[in-house]
Short mmCIF file of C-alpha atoms in Angstrom, two decimals:
data_model
loop_
_atom_site.label_atom_id
_atom_site.label_comp_id
_atom_site.label_asym_id
_atom_site.label_seq_id
_atom_site.Cartn_x
_atom_site.Cartn_y
_atom_site.Cartn_z
CA MET A 1 11.62 1.28 -4.20
CA LYS A 2 10.13 2.20 -7.31
CA LYS A 3 11.22 0.00 -9.46
CA PHE A 4 10.28 -3.23 -7.30
CA ILE A 5 6.83 -1.36 -7.20
CA LEU A 6 6.44 -1.17 -10.66
CA PHE A 7 7.88 -5.01 -10.70
CA ILE A 8 4.61 -6.04 -8.70
CA PHE A 9 2.16 -3.86 -10.70
CA SER A 10 3.21 -4.97 -14.12
CA PHE A 11 3.22 -8.53 -12.49
CA LEU A 12 -0.63 -8.32 -11.11
CA PHE A 13 -1.66 -7.18 -14.24
CA SER A 14 -0.16 -9.61 -16.43
CA CYS A 15 -1.55 -12.13 -14.16
CA VAL A 16 -5.36 -11.17 -15.01
CA SER A 17 -7.33 -13.97 -16.02
CA THR A 18 -9.15 -13.31 -19.33
CA ASN A 19 -11.07 -16.98 -19.56
CA THR A 20 -14.79 -16.01 -19.89
CA ASN A 21 -15.60 -20.03 -20.86
CA ILE A 22 -15.87 -20.74 -17.13
CA LYS A 23 -19.55 -22.01 -16.23
CA PRO A 24 -20.58 -22.23 -12.67
CA VAL A 25 -21.85 -25.77 -10.88
CA VAL A 26 -25.14 -25.04 -9.15
CA THR A 27 -24.95 -27.30 -5.57
CA LYS A 28 -26.87 -26.76 -2.45
CA GLN A 29 -23.69 -25.34 -1.18
CA SER A 30 -23.77 -22.43 -4.17
CA LYS A 31 -27.35 -21.62 -3.98
CA SER A 32 -26.28 -21.17 0.22
CA VAL A 33 -23.52 -19.13 -1.20
CA ALA A 34 -25.71 -17.17 -3.48
CA THR A 35 -28.14 -15.91 -0.51
CA THR A 36 -25.43 -15.09 1.52
CA THR A 37 -24.12 -12.77 -1.38
CA ALA A 38 -27.16 -11.52 -1.84
CA ALA A 39 -27.65 -10.54 1.47
CA ALA A 40 -24.25 -9.03 1.83
CA ALA A 41 -25.47 -6.61 -1.03
CA SER A 42 -26.80 -4.18 1.23
CA GLN A 43 -22.92 -3.93 2.36
CA LYS A 44 -21.51 -0.55 2.26
CA ILE A 45 -17.85 0.88 2.65
CA ASN A 46 -17.44 2.59 6.04
CA TRP A 47 -16.45 6.08 4.39
CA GLN A 48 -14.77 8.50 7.12
CA ASN A 49 -14.13 12.12 6.56
CA HIS A 50 -10.66 13.63 6.13
CA THR A 51 -9.45 14.47 9.55
CA ASP A 52 -5.89 14.37 10.76
CA SER A 53 -6.30 11.71 12.75
CA ILE A 54 -7.11 8.83 9.47
CA TYR A 55 -3.31 8.51 9.41
CA VAL A 56 -3.26 7.74 12.79
CA GLN A 57 -5.72 5.35 12.63
CA ALA A 58 -3.64 3.71 9.30
CA GLU A 59 -0.59 3.57 11.39
CA VAL A 60 -2.10 1.76 14.54
CA PHE A 61 -4.11 -0.85 12.66
CA LYS A 62 -1.62 -1.19 9.84
CA LYS A 63 -3.59 0.06 7.30
CA VAL A 64 -3.46 1.63 4.25
CA VAL A 65 -5.48 5.21 3.66
CA LEU A 66 -7.89 5.08 0.16
CA MET A 67 -9.01 8.43 -0.98
CA TYR A 68 -11.57 8.54 -3.19
CA PHE A 69 -12.41 11.98 -4.63
CA SER A 70 -15.94 12.48 -6.44
CA SER A 71 -18.79 14.79 -7.08
CA ASP A 72 -22.49 14.07 -7.55
CA THR A 73 -22.46 15.25 -10.64
CA CYS A 74 -19.53 13.65 -12.53
CA LYS A 75 -20.85 11.02 -14.31
CA PRO A 76 -18.02 8.71 -14.35
CA CYS A 77 -17.98 8.87 -10.49
CA VAL A 78 -21.52 7.50 -10.58
CA THR A 79 -20.67 4.88 -12.56
CA PHE A 80 -17.80 3.87 -10.46
CA GLU A 81 -19.51 3.87 -7.41
CA GLU A 82 -22.46 1.96 -9.13
CA THR A 83 -20.10 -0.97 -10.49
CA ILE A 84 -17.03 -1.24 -8.70
CA LEU A 85 -17.52 0.19 -5.31
CA LYS A 86 -20.85 -1.55 -5.19
CA ASP A 87 -19.18 -5.03 -5.61
CA ASN A 88 -19.39 -7.08 -2.48
CA ASP A 89 -15.91 -8.68 -2.34
CA ILE A 90 -14.17 -4.43 -3.31
CA ILE A 91 -16.49 -3.42 0.06
CA GLU A 92 -15.14 -6.53 1.78
CA LYS A 93 -11.25 -5.79 0.77
CA ILE A 94 -11.76 -2.11 1.40
CA ASN A 95 -13.56 -2.28 4.89
CA LYS A 96 -10.91 -4.96 6.11
CA ASN A 97 -7.82 -3.58 4.80
CA PHE A 98 -7.83 0.24 4.08
CA VAL A 99 -9.25 3.20 5.98
CA PRO A 100 -11.41 4.57 3.23
CA VAL A 101 -11.91 8.26 2.85
CA LEU A 102 -14.27 10.16 0.76
CA VAL A 103 -13.81 13.72 -0.09
CA LYS A 104 -17.25 14.50 -2.42
CA HIS A 105 -18.40 17.65 -4.16
CA HIS A 106 -22.04 18.05 -3.14
CA GLY A 107 -23.14 20.83 -6.02
CA ASN A 108 -26.60 20.82 -4.51
CA ASP A 109 -25.77 21.10 -0.98
CA GLU A 110 -26.31 24.34 0.85
CA ASN A 111 -24.18 23.61 3.84
CA PHE A 112 -21.15 22.13 2.00
CA ASN A 113 -17.70 23.48 2.40
CA PHE A 114 -15.93 24.56 -0.58
CA GLU A 115 -13.17 25.81 1.06
CA GLN A 116 -12.23 22.53 2.52
CA PHE A 117 -13.00 20.26 -0.53
CA GLU A 118 -10.56 23.15 -2.97
CA LYS A 119 -8.22 22.40 0.24
CA TYR A 120 -7.56 18.72 -0.22
CA ILE A 121 -7.81 18.94 -3.61
CA LYS A 122 -4.98 21.03 -3.68
CA LEU A 123 -3.08 18.72 -1.04
CA TYR A 124 -3.33 15.49 -2.91
CA ASN A 125 -3.15 17.23 -6.59
CA VAL A 126 -5.74 16.37 -7.76
CA LYS A 127 -6.68 17.11 -11.18
CA SER A 128 -9.90 15.55 -12.15
CA ILE A 129 -12.38 13.40 -10.86
CA PRO A 130 -12.99 10.40 -10.15
CA THR A 131 -9.26 10.25 -8.63
CA VAL A 132 -8.85 7.38 -5.97
CA ILE A 133 -4.95 7.50 -4.17
CA ALA A 134 -3.59 4.74 -2.06
CA LEU A 135 -1.73 6.32 0.94
CA LEU A 136 0.67 4.70 3.35
CA PRO A 137 0.07 5.51 6.47
CA ASN A 138 3.35 8.25 6.39
CA LYS A 139 0.97 10.17 3.81
CA GLU A 140 3.61 8.13 1.07
CA ALA A 141 1.59 7.65 -2.40
CA ILE A 142 1.67 3.99 -3.48
CA TRP A 143 -0.66 4.79 -6.62
CA HIS A 144 -2.68 7.72 -7.70
CA LEU A 145 -5.90 6.96 -10.28
CA SER A 146 -7.23 10.19 -11.98
CA ALA A 147 -9.88 10.27 -14.17
CA PHE A 148 -9.26 6.45 -14.90
CA THR A 149 -7.58 6.79 -18.22
CA PHE A 150 -7.53 3.79 -18.55
CA SER A 151 -10.13 0.80 -18.55
CA LEU A 152 -10.69 0.39 -15.22
CA THR A 153 -12.43 -2.62 -13.97
CA LYS A 154 -13.91 -4.42 -11.04
CA GLU A 155 -10.59 -7.03 -11.31
CA ASN A 156 -7.88 -4.11 -12.17
CA PHE A 157 -9.50 -2.00 -8.97
CA SER A 158 -9.10 -5.24 -6.77
CA GLU A 159 -5.43 -5.91 -7.63
CA LEU A 160 -4.72 -2.24 -7.35
CA LEU A 161 -6.03 -2.61 -3.99
CA GLU A 162 -4.26 -5.65 -3.32
CA LEU A 163 -1.01 -3.96 -4.46
CA ALA A 164 -1.59 -1.49 -1.82
CA VAL A 165 -1.98 -3.56 1.20
CA ILE A 166 1.19 -5.61 -0.41
CA ILE A 167 3.42 -2.51 -0.30
CA ASN A 168 2.26 -1.52 3.09
CA ASN A 169 2.88 -4.73 4.51
CA LEU A 170 6.40 -4.61 3.29
CA SER A 171 6.97 -1.12 4.43
CA ASN A 172 5.43 -2.11 7.82
CA SER A 173 7.97 -4.92 8.31
CA ASN A 174 10.70 -2.82 8.07
CA LEU A 175 12.00 -4.52 5.27
CA GLN A 176 14.78 -2.33 2.93
CA ILE A 177 14.85 -2.41 -1.07
CA SER A 178 17.09 -0.70 -2.73
CA SER A 179 16.58 0.26 -6.42
CA LYS A 180 19.78 -0.31 -7.40
#
């Protein structure tokens, strides 16, 4: 299974287009799309708190659990949130295919439950933030991105989301994949 996942992962990253010479053609229809896109700019990810029911929800709706560990005081977290997580295509993909769970350290909040935050950090083996983890409903990790040790682009993140959905669909189809 691991070899298959690595193959898909490698294949998706090798397919990233680097053609930047494409120029948009403005038509009445594309102006309409631009208006619709501007209207959707207020769209947000439907983040949930971590509860025991997130995995039940993922199982029932055949979705992937997407855990995002963050902090108010983490500059890379803020950058990730203000760029990639504000993108309408990413938002739509997450809300449609995932049970998005936000585990965020609120450093200036007097009511913040640090013990609970620390519990989840240990449970999911989070070593640094930002961290994003995609998990199957059975709690098996599909991928685990910690502190984004590589240059994460919107396109790379979008492909990782697609990979998680593909693997979840394979898992739901009861297809047995041998790594031999």
